[in-house]
DNA sequence: TGTGTTCTCGTAAACGTTTACGGAAAAACG
DNA sequence: CGTTTTTCCGTAAACGTTTACGAGAACACA
């Protein structure tokens, strides 16, 4: 059924060593022989068995992407990851790498699955998303000496790994700037309760910008909840109970924003009329919601491509001739003004 | 760094054969030895190298999911697949299988990528989505004798493979029934232009139900376009040009519905007031659109789980003691009544 | 005690590659 | 022509497993 390199060698009456060298583009093989080998490979429909290569080379030619669910989140950051995956996979495929997607039950934080991937050498490197402020996965991987990169920053691991993140701090500040310019002074912030790093960055930018405008940061206007619709629905009323309620709310997540808008609607408050609403990470949902939500949009597909590149550049086996490099980048979020503010 | 079975054997002063047998739960190993081996494996942090197992066993312990993009579709059926993937991966993980996600550039129909997966024996089986009426991928896989299952039916391959599909025919009919019951007689249908099988099924149900109600099927009320927002936006006006325009439109896809609603809005037609709108496959977008779109909802996560089960049941190596079975199922879509009809 | 059976384990081959090594032939050079 | 270099290829080991086979020991039974 499956033709092996032996079949090919027998068919050509040469040794398997030569066949392998010809196929792998090594220099020490006659040009004519190489041509014959390549041709025979095509007609015999031969392609090398991956398991064989992996075993011999000690490389699996695949990358594991750990899709990290949260407690209380049933959606896995739903619309966010698909375009990212598209870019990621496209770039990996260029280098002949496959993408293994690993998910887990919400709440286990995937340490177990991660260990399994690493210990069974199932992938040559892993990609982490939803980085936390202190991230034990990063500690584990650095300590194990396993190649990895992250989508998002963290305080763990001494920045000795490639990472690509969005500039949530600037987005938070930009959101405040825009609202202030439109006359708002009482601006609330709704963010995830977990120690997700982007939540901290967002809040830092929010605070900094308020201070820059001479506006006092009011703890009553800051709420945190589960990073999903229910979370937004639950905590948004908190900021409305302030004696001096906000005239604008910045949500750190699309799902929380949708839940928040539902809560607002039940209080008779209409986003875009009675309340300015801004969302930090744009998704299709923001666009189709009514009113369409002003949001900050990431370039997800290019991000996927770029992170794949960065990961590859950090691995000696895949890096170019100039050797492996650790690249860390922070990408901007682009304002998409719509009807909600 | 990585401990192999040899290290374990040396440490225990027994042969690697015994270690392997102990680890794999074979019968011919002393209970005491087995205990010692398992304990040592734990302390030495040993887990078997996947490439080694794969090579020896001729099985990769992974399943490839071919995410099929369409020409003109940049979204890869975006929100649809994430919950499906969650269920799929969860079930596969239970059996120790990894999930490889393969995407491709839109338009190439992925034959090339599929061949690569099959020929390099990168996965033990593949999973196809977006099945077409006549699907060359199915023909290729059956002819190659490669295990696979499909999300969706097809006319190809003589039904000799497991498949899980949604009952688009019944959904199409139910949608018509509901609209007729609400007094509509001029009901339009907007469907994808490609030979996607679910488009045929939907249209068949639509036609059948109309006839059952004694309503003539008017070709002017049926339009097809690219299965994305732009496609819906482009072709929806066609059905409005009829001398006797529709009072209701059934969209076969959420993205097309959104595009269609945009076109309607530009004509001053408000879904839910001047026009009843129904969508066959519900997504979060339908829920948050304004007006919220009445839609038929699939149970995506259970579907993922079930299809994984069905695929495993069809593979001798993974099937239970009663041997491999080909299972084909059709699941219902559940009506979610909202504000658009 | 002799024979047959059962338990348990070691030996070694095999899976399909890649690659270090060495050697024969050809080419280059004096 | 003799020597050195280059070109090309075959040999065989290695990667880490699993497993067929056989053998020794222990046991059961007559």
CSV table of C-alpha atoms in Angstrom, one decimal, chain A residues 86-341:
chain,number,residue,atom,x,y,z
A,86,UNK,CA,-5.8,30.8,9.8
A,87,UNK,CA,-2.7,33.0,9.8
A,88,UNK,CA,-0.9,30.8,12.1
A,89,UNK,CA,-1.6,27.6,10.2
A,90,UNK,CA,-0.8,29.2,6.8
A,91,UNK,CA,2.7,30.3,7.9
A,92,UNK,CA,3.4,27.0,9.6
A,93,UNK,CA,2.4,25.0,6.6
A,94,UNK,CA,4.9,27.0,4.5
A,95,UNK,CA,7.6,25.5,6.7
A,96,UNK,CA,6.1,22.0,6.5
A,97,UNK,CA,4.7,22.1,10.0
A,98,UNK,CA,1.4,20.9,11.2
A,99,UNK,CA,-0.8,22.5,13.8
A,100,UNK,CA,-2.1,20.5,16.6
A,101,UNK,CA,-4.9,22.2,18.6
A,102,UNK,CA,-5.1,21.2,22.2
A,103,UNK,CA,-8.1,22.2,24.3
A,104,UNK,CA,-9.1,21.1,27.7
A,105,UNK,CA,-12.0,21.2,30.1
A,106,UNK,CA,-12.6,24.7,31.4
A,107,UNK,CA,-10.9,25.3,34.7
A,108,UNK,CA,-8.0,22.9,34.7
A,109,UNK,CA,-5.7,25.4,33.2
A,110,UNK,CA,-4.3,22.7,31.0
A,111,UNK,CA,-1.2,22.0,32.9
A,112,UNK,CA,-1.8,18.4,32.6
A,113,UNK,CA,-2.4,18.5,28.8
A,114,UNK,CA,0.6,20.7,28.4
A,115,UNK,CA,2.8,18.2,30.3
A,116,UNK,CA,1.6,15.4,28.2
A,117,UNK,CA,2.5,17.3,25.0
A,118,UNK,CA,5.9,18.1,26.3
A,119,UNK,CA,6.8,14.7,27.8
A,120,UNK,CA,5.6,12.6,24.9
A,121,UNK,CA,7.4,15.0,22.6
A,122,UNK,CA,4.2,15.3,20.6
A,123,UNK,CA,5.2,18.7,19.2
A,124,UNK,CA,8.4,20.6,18.5
A,125,UNK,CA,7.1,23.7,20.2
A,126,UNK,CA,4.0,25.0,21.9
A,127,UNK,CA,2.0,28.2,21.6
A,128,UNK,CA,0.3,29.6,24.6
A,129,UNK,CA,-2.7,32.0,24.5
A,130,UNK,CA,-4.5,33.8,27.3
A,131,UNK,CA,-1.3,34.5,29.1
A,132,UNK,CA,-1.7,35.4,32.8
A,133,UNK,CA,0.1,37.8,34.9
A,134,UNK,CA,2.0,35.0,36.6
A,135,UNK,CA,1.8,32.0,34.3
A,136,UNK,CA,2.8,28.6,35.6
A,137,UNK,CA,2.7,27.2,32.1
A,138,UNK,CA,5.5,29.6,31.1
A,139,UNK,CA,7.5,28.7,34.2
A,140,UNK,CA,7.1,25.0,33.4
A,141,UNK,CA,8.1,25.3,29.8
A,142,UNK,CA,11.2,27.5,30.5
A,143,UNK,CA,12.2,25.1,33.2
A,144,UNK,CA,11.8,22.1,31.0
A,145,UNK,CA,13.7,23.9,28.2
A,146,UNK,CA,10.9,23.3,25.8
A,147,UNK,CA,10.5,25.8,22.9
A,148,UNK,CA,7.4,28.0,23.0
A,149,UNK,CA,6.0,31.4,22.3
A,150,UNK,CA,3.0,33.2,23.7
A,151,UNK,CA,0.2,35.2,22.4
A,152,UNK,CA,0.2,37.9,25.1
A,153,UNK,CA,2.8,38.9,27.6
A,154,UNK,CA,3.4,37.8,31.2
A,155,UNK,CA,5.6,38.5,34.1
A,156,UNK,CA,6.8,35.0,34.1
A,157,UNK,CA,9.9,33.6,32.4
A,158,UNK,CA,12.0,36.7,32.2
A,159,UNK,CA,11.0,37.5,28.7
A,160,UNK,CA,13.3,34.8,27.4
A,161,UNK,CA,10.7,33.6,24.9
A,162,UNK,CA,9.1,35.1,21.8
A,163,UNK,CA,5.8,36.8,22.4
A,164,UNK,CA,3.3,38.8,20.4
A,165,UNK,CA,0.8,40.9,22.2
A,166,UNK,CA,-1.7,43.7,21.5
A,167,UNK,CA,-1.1,47.1,23.0
A,168,UNK,CA,-4.0,47.0,25.5
A,169,UNK,CA,-2.5,49.7,27.5
A,170,UNK,CA,-2.6,52.2,24.6
A,171,UNK,CA,-6.0,51.0,23.6
A,172,UNK,CA,-7.3,51.6,27.1
A,173,UNK,CA,-5.8,55.1,27.1
A,174,UNK,CA,-7.0,55.8,23.6
A,175,UNK,CA,-10.5,54.8,24.6
A,176,UNK,CA,-10.4,57.3,27.5
A,177,UNK,CA,-8.9,60.0,25.4
A,178,UNK,CA,-11.7,59.6,22.9
A,179,UNK,CA,-14.4,59.7,25.5
A,180,UNK,CA,-12.9,62.7,27.2
A,181,UNK,CA,-12.7,64.5,24.0
A,182,UNK,CA,-16.4,63.8,23.6
A,183,UNK,CA,-17.2,65.5,26.9
A,184,UNK,CA,-17.2,62.5,29.2
A,185,UNK,CA,-15.7,62.7,32.7
A,186,UNK,CA,-17.3,59.8,34.5
A,187,UNK,CA,-15.9,56.8,32.6
A,188,UNK,CA,-16.3,53.3,33.9
A,189,UNK,CA,-14.2,50.2,33.1
A,190,UNK,CA,-15.3,46.6,33.1
A,191,UNK,CA,-12.6,44.0,32.9
A,192,UNK,CA,-12.1,40.3,33.6
A,193,UNK,CA,-11.6,39.2,37.1
A,194,UNK,CA,-8.9,36.7,36.4
A,195,UNK,CA,-5.3,37.6,36.4
A,196,UNK,CA,-5.2,37.7,32.6
A,197,UNK,CA,-2.4,40.0,31.6
A,198,UNK,CA,-4.4,42.0,29.1
A,199,UNK,CA,-6.8,43.0,31.9
A,200,UNK,CA,-4.0,44.6,33.8
A,201,UNK,CA,-2.6,46.3,30.8
A,202,UNK,CA,-6.0,47.7,29.8
A,203,UNK,CA,-6.6,49.0,33.3
A,204,UNK,CA,-3.2,50.6,33.5
A,205,UNK,CA,-3.8,52.5,30.3
A,206,UNK,CA,-7.2,53.5,31.5
A,207,UNK,CA,-5.8,54.8,34.8
A,208,UNK,CA,-2.9,56.6,33.2
A,209,UNK,CA,-5.1,58.4,30.7
A,210,UNK,CA,-7.6,59.5,33.3
A,211,UNK,CA,-4.9,61.0,35.4
A,212,UNK,CA,-3.4,62.7,32.4
A,213,UNK,CA,-6.7,64.5,31.9
A,214,UNK,CA,-6.8,65.4,35.6
A,215,UNK,CA,-9.7,63.0,36.3
A,216,UNK,CA,-9.6,61.1,39.5
A,217,UNK,CA,-9.7,57.4,39.2
A,218,UNK,CA,-12.9,56.3,41.0
A,219,UNK,CA,-12.8,52.6,42.2
A,220,UNK,CA,-16.6,52.6,42.1
A,221,UNK,CA,-16.3,52.9,38.4
A,222,UNK,CA,-14.1,49.8,38.0
A,223,UNK,CA,-15.7,46.4,38.0
A,224,UNK,CA,-14.5,42.9,37.2
A,225,UNK,CA,-16.3,39.7,36.3
A,226,UNK,CA,-16.1,36.5,34.4
A,227,UNK,CA,-14.9,37.1,30.9
A,228,UNK,CA,-18.2,36.2,29.2
A,229,UNK,CA,-21.6,37.5,28.6
A,230,UNK,CA,-22.9,36.4,32.0
A,231,UNK,CA,-20.0,38.2,33.7
A,232,UNK,CA,-20.7,41.5,31.9
A,233,UNK,CA,-24.4,41.2,32.7
A,234,UNK,CA,-23.6,40.6,36.4
A,235,UNK,CA,-21.1,43.3,37.1
A,236,UNK,CA,-22.2,46.2,35.0
A,237,UNK,CA,-24.9,47.2,37.4
A,238,UNK,CA,-22.2,47.7,40.0
A,239,UNK,CA,-20.7,50.7,38.3
A,240,UNK,CA,-24.2,52.1,37.8
A,241,UNK,CA,-24.9,52.2,41.6
A,242,UNK,CA,-22.3,54.9,42.1
A,243,UNK,CA,-23.7,58.1,43.5
A,244,UNK,CA,-22.3,59.8,40.4
A,245,UNK,CA,-23.0,57.2,37.7
A,246,UNK,CA,-20.8,57.0,34.6
A,247,UNK,CA,-21.8,58.4,31.3
A,248,UNK,CA,-19.5,56.0,29.5
A,249,UNK,CA,-18.3,52.4,29.9
A,250,UNK,CA,-15.2,50.8,28.4
A,251,UNK,CA,-15.5,47.0,28.2
A,252,UNK,CA,-12.4,44.9,28.0
A,253,UNK,CA,-14.1,42.1,26.1
A,254,UNK,CA,-16.8,41.8,23.5
A,255,UNK,CA,-18.8,39.2,25.4
A,256,UNK,CA,-18.7,41.2,28.6
A,257,UNK,CA,-19.9,44.2,26.6
A,258,UNK,CA,-22.8,42.3,25.2
A,259,UNK,CA,-23.8,41.2,28.7
A,260,UNK,CA,-23.3,44.7,30.0
A,261,UNK,CA,-25.6,46.1,27.3
A,262,UNK,CA,-28.2,43.6,28.2
A,263,UNK,CA,-28.0,44.8,31.8
A,264,UNK,CA,-28.2,48.5,30.7
A,265,UNK,CA,-31.2,47.8,28.5
A,266,UNK,CA,-33.0,46.3,31.5
A,267,UNK,CA,-32.3,49.6,33.3
A,268,UNK,CA,-33.7,51.5,30.4
A,269,UNK,CA,-30.3,52.8,29.4
A,270,UNK,CA,-29.7,52.9,25.7
A,271,UNK,CA,-26.0,52.5,24.5
A,272,UNK,CA,-25.2,55.3,22.1
A,273,UNK,CA,-27.9,57.5,23.5
A,274,UNK,CA,-27.8,57.5,27.3
A,275,UNK,CA,-24.5,55.8,27.7
A,276,UNK,CA,-21.3,55.7,25.6
A,277,UNK,CA,-20.0,52.2,25.2
A,278,UNK,CA,-16.5,51.2,23.9
A,279,UNK,CA,-15.1,47.7,23.5
A,280,UNK,CA,-11.4,47.0,23.5
A,281,UNK,CA,-11.3,43.9,21.4
A,282,UNK,CA,-13.5,44.0,18.3
A,283,UNK,CA,-15.2,41.0,17.0
A,284,UNK,CA,-18.0,40.5,14.4
A,285,UNK,CA,-20.4,40.6,17.2
A,286,UNK,CA,-19.6,44.2,18.0
A,287,UNK,CA,-20.3,45.1,14.4
A,288,UNK,CA,-23.7,43.5,14.2
A,289,UNK,CA,-24.9,44.4,17.6
A,290,UNK,CA,-27.4,47.2,17.7
A,291,UNK,CA,-26.2,49.8,18.2
A,292,UNK,CA,-23.0,48.8,16.5
A,293,UNK,CA,-20.3,49.0,19.1
A,294,UNK,CA,-17.3,51.2,18.8
A,295,UNK,CA,-14.3,48.9,19.3
A,296,UNK,CA,-10.6,48.5,18.9
A,297,UNK,CA,-9.7,46.0,16.3
A,298,UNK,CA,-6.7,43.7,16.2
A,299,UNK,CA,-5.2,42.4,12.9
A,300,UNK,CA,-5.7,38.8,13.8
A,301,UNK,CA,-4.7,36.9,10.7
A,302,UNK,CA,-1.4,38.8,10.3
A,303,UNK,CA,-0.8,38.3,14.0
A,304,UNK,CA,-1.1,34.5,13.5
A,305,UNK,CA,1.4,34.6,10.7
A,306,UNK,CA,3.8,36.8,12.6
A,307,UNK,CA,3.7,34.7,15.7
A,308,UNK,CA,4.4,31.6,13.7
A,309,UNK,CA,7.4,33.3,12.2
A,310,UNK,CA,8.6,34.5,15.6
A,311,UNK,CA,8.3,31.0,17.0
A,312,UNK,CA,10.2,29.5,14.1
A,313,UNK,CA,12.9,32.1,14.4
A,314,UNK,CA,13.5,31.1,18.0
A,315,UNK,CA,14.0,27.4,17.3
A,316,UNK,CA,17.5,26.5,16.2
A,317,UNK,CA,16.3,23.8,13.9
A,318,UNK,CA,14.0,26.2,12.0
A,319,UNK,CA,15.8,29.5,12.3
A,320,UNK,CA,17.6,30.9,9.4
A,321,UNK,CA,21.4,31.0,8.9
A,322,UNK,CA,21.8,33.9,11.2
A,323,UNK,CA,20.8,31.7,14.1
A,324,UNK,CA,17.9,31.7,16.5
A,325,UNK,CA,16.5,35.0,17.8
A,326,UNK,CA,14.0,35.9,20.5
A,327,UNK,CA,11.6,38.5,19.1
A,328,UNK,CA,9.0,40.2,21.2
A,329,UNK,CA,6.4,42.5,19.6
A,330,UNK,CA,3.5,44.6,20.6
A,331,UNK,CA,0.9,45.4,18.0
A,332,UNK,CA,-1.5,48.3,17.9
A,333,UNK,CA,-5.3,48.0,18.1
A,334,UNK,CA,-7.1,50.1,15.5
A,335,UNK,CA,-10.1,52.2,16.5
A,336,UNK,CA,-13.3,51.3,14.6
A,337,UNK,CA,-15.8,54.1,15.4
A,338,UNK,CA,-19.4,52.9,15.3
A,339,UNK,CA,-22.7,54.0,16.9
A,340,UNK,CA,-22.3,53.2,20.6
A,341,UNK,CA,-20.4,56.2,21.8
